[in-house]
XYZ file of C-alpha atoms in Angstrom:
311
model
C 24.998 123.934 -27.655
C 25.489 122.015 -30.646
C 24.516 124.561 -33.220
C 26.651 126.976 -31.256
C 29.405 124.758 -31.614
C 28.585 124.210 -35.321
C 28.159 128.034 -35.719
C 31.753 128.854 -34.355
C 33.238 126.295 -36.283
C 31.964 127.584 -39.462
C 32.700 131.158 -38.497
C 36.475 130.014 -37.540
C 36.926 128.176 -40.924
C 35.830 131.299 -42.591
C 38.564 133.314 -40.584
C 41.115 130.831 -41.274
C 40.352 131.041 -45.006
C 40.341 134.541 -45.270
C 43.870 134.865 -43.448
C 45.545 132.601 -45.876
C 43.772 134.305 -48.860
C 44.824 137.979 -47.687
C 45.960 139.719 -50.744
C 46.730 143.531 -51.538
C 46.435 145.262 -54.826
C 49.667 147.292 -54.922
C 49.571 150.454 -57.222
C 53.180 151.008 -58.308
C 54.192 154.753 -59.628
C 57.701 153.919 -60.151
C 60.458 156.267 -59.640
C 61.016 159.883 -59.396
C 64.615 161.290 -59.638
C 66.894 163.852 -60.429
C 68.783 161.103 -63.005
C 68.850 162.482 -66.370
C 69.452 158.915 -68.058
C 65.929 157.689 -68.807
C 66.999 154.329 -69.950
C 68.505 153.817 -66.459
C 65.401 154.985 -64.716
C 63.336 152.456 -66.799
C 65.675 149.512 -66.011
C 65.210 150.556 -62.415
C 61.530 150.801 -62.579
C 61.457 147.262 -64.393
C 63.294 145.806 -61.459
C 61.385 147.018 -58.684
C 58.090 146.073 -60.667
C 59.624 142.423 -61.102
C 60.526 142.072 -57.490
C 57.088 143.349 -56.166
C 55.294 141.112 -58.700
C 56.990 138.161 -57.400
C 55.734 138.874 -53.762
C 53.172 136.339 -52.222
C 50.029 138.033 -51.650
C 50.720 141.114 -53.906
C 48.985 141.947 -57.196
C 50.804 144.606 -58.626
C 49.066 147.381 -60.512
C 51.259 149.471 -62.968
C 50.870 152.925 -62.878
C 53.918 154.340 -64.302
C 52.148 156.139 -67.321
C 49.346 157.582 -65.016
C 49.238 161.542 -64.997
C 49.790 160.991 -61.066
C 53.554 159.841 -61.976
C 53.952 163.152 -63.618
C 52.694 165.092 -60.542
C 55.030 163.010 -58.288
C 58.104 163.845 -60.413
C 57.114 167.816 -60.314
C 57.014 167.754 -56.636
C 59.883 169.692 -54.749
C 62.723 167.411 -53.704
C 62.202 168.294 -50.079
C 58.406 167.425 -50.120
C 56.886 165.269 -47.191
C 55.568 161.937 -47.509
C 52.007 163.323 -46.993
C 52.377 165.914 -49.796
C 53.328 163.211 -52.255
C 50.415 160.794 -51.355
C 48.038 163.605 -51.306
C 48.596 163.514 -55.178
C 47.517 159.469 -55.163
C 44.051 158.329 -54.951
C 43.778 154.769 -56.333
C 39.842 154.877 -56.397
C 40.408 157.436 -59.325
C 42.412 154.941 -61.441
C 40.949 153.063 -64.218
C 42.378 150.106 -62.396
C 40.334 150.777 -59.286
C 40.637 148.519 -56.184
C 39.106 144.971 -56.752
C 36.270 144.015 -54.234
C 37.911 142.082 -51.498
C 41.489 143.300 -52.151
C 43.266 145.751 -49.528
C 45.124 148.264 -51.321
C 48.366 149.959 -51.089
C 50.463 152.593 -53.301
C 54.035 152.752 -53.668
C 56.777 154.768 -55.371
C 60.599 155.286 -55.105
C 62.758 158.522 -55.173
C 66.332 158.242 -56.375
C 68.146 161.537 -56.066
C 72.095 162.527 -55.965
C 72.423 165.957 -54.404
C 75.844 166.598 -56.212
C 77.882 164.543 -58.477
C 80.377 163.699 -55.823
C 77.872 162.514 -53.215
C 76.100 159.420 -52.264
C 72.909 158.288 -53.972
C 69.734 158.652 -51.805
C 67.041 156.262 -52.288
C 63.720 156.186 -50.563
C 60.895 154.009 -51.028
C 57.532 155.072 -50.080
C 54.466 152.991 -48.915
C 51.033 153.714 -48.333
C 48.447 151.246 -46.730
C 45.009 152.444 -47.367
C 43.194 149.959 -44.926
C 44.996 151.465 -41.804
C 45.859 155.210 -43.634
C 49.783 154.335 -42.323
C 52.554 155.755 -44.556
C 56.061 153.988 -44.277
C 59.330 154.901 -45.603
C 62.664 153.310 -45.914
C 65.516 155.558 -46.905
C 69.099 154.500 -47.554
C 72.349 155.932 -48.982
C 74.445 154.148 -51.613
C 78.007 154.878 -52.940
C 76.990 153.876 -56.274
C 74.031 153.620 -58.398
C 74.525 149.666 -59.102
C 74.308 149.127 -55.393
C 70.548 150.250 -55.563
C 69.893 147.859 -58.209
C 71.699 144.997 -56.226
C 70.839 145.659 -52.850
C 67.279 147.450 -52.874
C 65.245 144.480 -52.772
C 65.476 143.596 -49.141
C 64.433 147.268 -48.188
C 61.134 146.783 -50.451
C 60.425 143.322 -48.955
C 60.758 144.514 -45.400
C 58.594 147.604 -46.054
C 55.683 145.880 -47.469
C 56.176 143.052 -44.888
C 56.257 145.466 -42.002
C 53.042 147.621 -43.367
C 50.813 144.373 -44.290
C 52.221 141.550 -42.253
C 52.623 139.411 -45.122
C 55.429 137.078 -44.967
C 58.781 139.039 -46.071
C 59.415 136.244 -48.556
C 58.788 136.037 -52.533
C 58.146 133.074 -55.014
C 61.641 133.471 -56.504
C 63.103 130.463 -55.168
C 60.400 128.197 -56.006
C 60.101 129.435 -59.392
C 63.482 129.378 -60.360
C 63.276 125.658 -59.312
C 60.206 125.199 -61.300
C 62.110 126.930 -64.267
C 64.993 124.636 -63.970
C 62.758 121.473 -64.062
C 60.786 122.631 -67.174
C 64.313 123.909 -69.235
C 65.262 120.322 -69.733
C 61.949 119.542 -71.851
C 60.842 123.262 -72.813
C 64.297 125.045 -73.753
C 65.151 128.319 -73.162
C 62.448 131.265 -73.035
C 61.914 134.806 -71.825
C 59.964 133.675 -68.998
C 62.260 130.601 -67.522
C 65.394 132.806 -67.612
C 64.140 135.786 -66.180
C 65.956 136.572 -62.801
C 69.254 137.300 -61.480
C 72.272 135.409 -62.581
C 76.139 135.478 -61.904
C 79.295 133.538 -63.087
C 81.642 135.827 -64.703
C 84.522 136.860 -62.685
C 84.408 140.501 -63.170
C 80.316 140.721 -62.909
C 78.737 141.192 -59.784
C 75.121 140.212 -60.996
C 73.278 139.855 -64.500
C 69.594 140.657 -64.195
C 67.300 139.199 -67.170
C 63.645 140.348 -67.224
C 60.503 138.891 -69.094
C 60.459 142.131 -71.089
C 63.755 141.028 -73.105
C 65.683 143.907 -71.256
C 68.230 143.551 -68.593
C 71.512 144.970 -67.450
C 74.799 143.616 -65.962
C 76.111 144.986 -62.966
C 80.462 144.752 -63.076
C 82.266 144.712 -59.912
C 83.863 148.107 -60.936
C 80.245 149.725 -60.609
C 79.947 150.022 -64.156
C 76.342 148.891 -65.634
C 75.420 147.958 -68.941
C 72.002 147.783 -70.692
C 71.369 144.725 -72.614
C 68.666 143.250 -74.950
C 67.704 139.773 -74.902
C 66.212 137.851 -77.816
C 65.560 133.825 -78.335
C 66.486 132.407 -81.765
C 66.299 128.660 -82.951
C 63.755 126.179 -83.469
C 60.593 124.851 -81.783
C 61.928 121.499 -80.704
C 64.014 122.431 -77.677
C 66.998 123.825 -79.559
C 66.641 127.453 -78.726
C 69.464 129.832 -77.918
C 69.425 132.811 -76.050
C 71.483 136.051 -77.573
C 72.361 138.884 -75.648
C 73.526 142.126 -76.929
C 75.203 145.248 -75.288
C 72.969 148.250 -75.706
C 74.116 152.096 -75.410
C 77.610 153.516 -75.969
C 80.849 152.160 -75.502
C 82.249 152.121 -71.975
C 85.890 151.177 -71.061
C 84.930 149.631 -67.701
C 82.898 147.025 -69.770
C 86.378 145.152 -70.441
C 87.789 145.186 -66.862
C 89.963 142.352 -68.011
C 92.397 144.243 -70.192
C 94.320 147.352 -69.145
C 91.890 150.624 -69.133
C 94.158 152.486 -71.519
C 94.208 149.727 -74.156
C 90.049 149.698 -73.877
C 90.128 153.508 -74.346
C 92.211 153.041 -77.657
C 89.702 150.601 -78.960
C 86.618 152.936 -78.113
C 85.794 153.889 -81.698
C 86.258 150.318 -83.294
C 85.163 147.861 -80.268
C 82.221 145.915 -81.420
C 79.223 145.441 -79.103
C 79.757 142.660 -76.561
C 77.393 139.835 -77.400
C 76.673 136.526 -75.669
C 75.104 133.234 -77.340
C 73.895 131.118 -74.409
C 71.705 127.923 -74.225
C 70.113 126.722 -70.862
C 71.195 123.355 -69.707
C 68.929 120.729 -68.097
C 70.915 121.604 -64.718
C 69.620 125.238 -65.094
C 72.731 127.102 -65.998
C 73.162 129.112 -69.216
C 76.267 128.310 -71.264
C 77.977 129.304 -74.044
C 80.292 132.114 -75.367
C 81.038 135.686 -75.124
C 82.176 137.794 -77.904
C 84.496 140.434 -76.426
C 88.161 142.223 -76.588
C 90.706 139.459 -76.173
C 94.559 139.660 -75.933
C 96.068 138.803 -79.310
C 99.799 138.790 -79.374
C 100.701 142.407 -78.509
C 97.319 143.890 -79.333
C 93.643 143.257 -78.647
C 90.952 142.034 -81.045
C 87.446 140.624 -80.992
C 87.213 137.179 -79.744
C 85.373 134.286 -77.612
C 85.677 133.016 -74.468
C 83.578 130.363 -72.636
C 81.122 131.606 -69.913
C 78.684 129.742 -67.658
C 76.012 131.856 -65.478
C 74.202 130.293 -62.588
C 70.962 131.395 -61.281
C 70.888 133.236 -57.926
C 68.529 131.926 -55.457
C 66.270 134.212 -53.674
C 67.594 134.021 -50.020
C 65.201 134.041 -46.979
């Protein structure tokens, strides 16, 4: 009886340990789309990958550059989920599943049937342990809403398929980054995440890759580059530069006609920020500002606040 009890207890402990250590390798194939803006698709893929990578229990394996991605892109728009997944076999990947990890494959499809219609974004996920395929499809009236609202759909899709908690480590990581900021200074690692704070801006997304984007309330999306300058003693500064062509929508604080008049001469918008001990990014923004009866390049004070993840 005693030996039976010991045997049962040991097995129970192994089961509990297995439950808490459950993890999945997720093969990420990026975005297939009829959008011609390659830079925007790259930004979108980077954002989705970052959101998945932060999920507890998920090991992201990046397959965006694999031949499979090209095969997915070449499928007809109306192809079934089964047709898409027939092209995917993680066992053939150079990054074949590690022993002990269950695995998933994931990609998204973003289509706009006509230029005046809503965007359609579909997330596809297959769990190879169960053979189950799940989809999450939504319509958005602007592309920037895909960027700002898709995270919850991704989290729920993975949680429903795996029974992992639909939460990420973003909040905990943000708090840790804030604590380290006072002593370590700014770095691409500890500023990565979603920020807000400017009157006419909905969200600012900063990535560890040194890329990101600014989503304005008017629907415009600006691509940005991020760099660090300064010494090694905590006095580092963050420099963020507008990338891409001029867009009058990047200047919502001045009349549109005035912004259009400066289309040929307006300098790129630039932010110079420092990470405070409280975890904010604070500094100046170089942009067009009113000057007497006209507009010229000037500076305004800005403060960005990190957005905590919501359960």
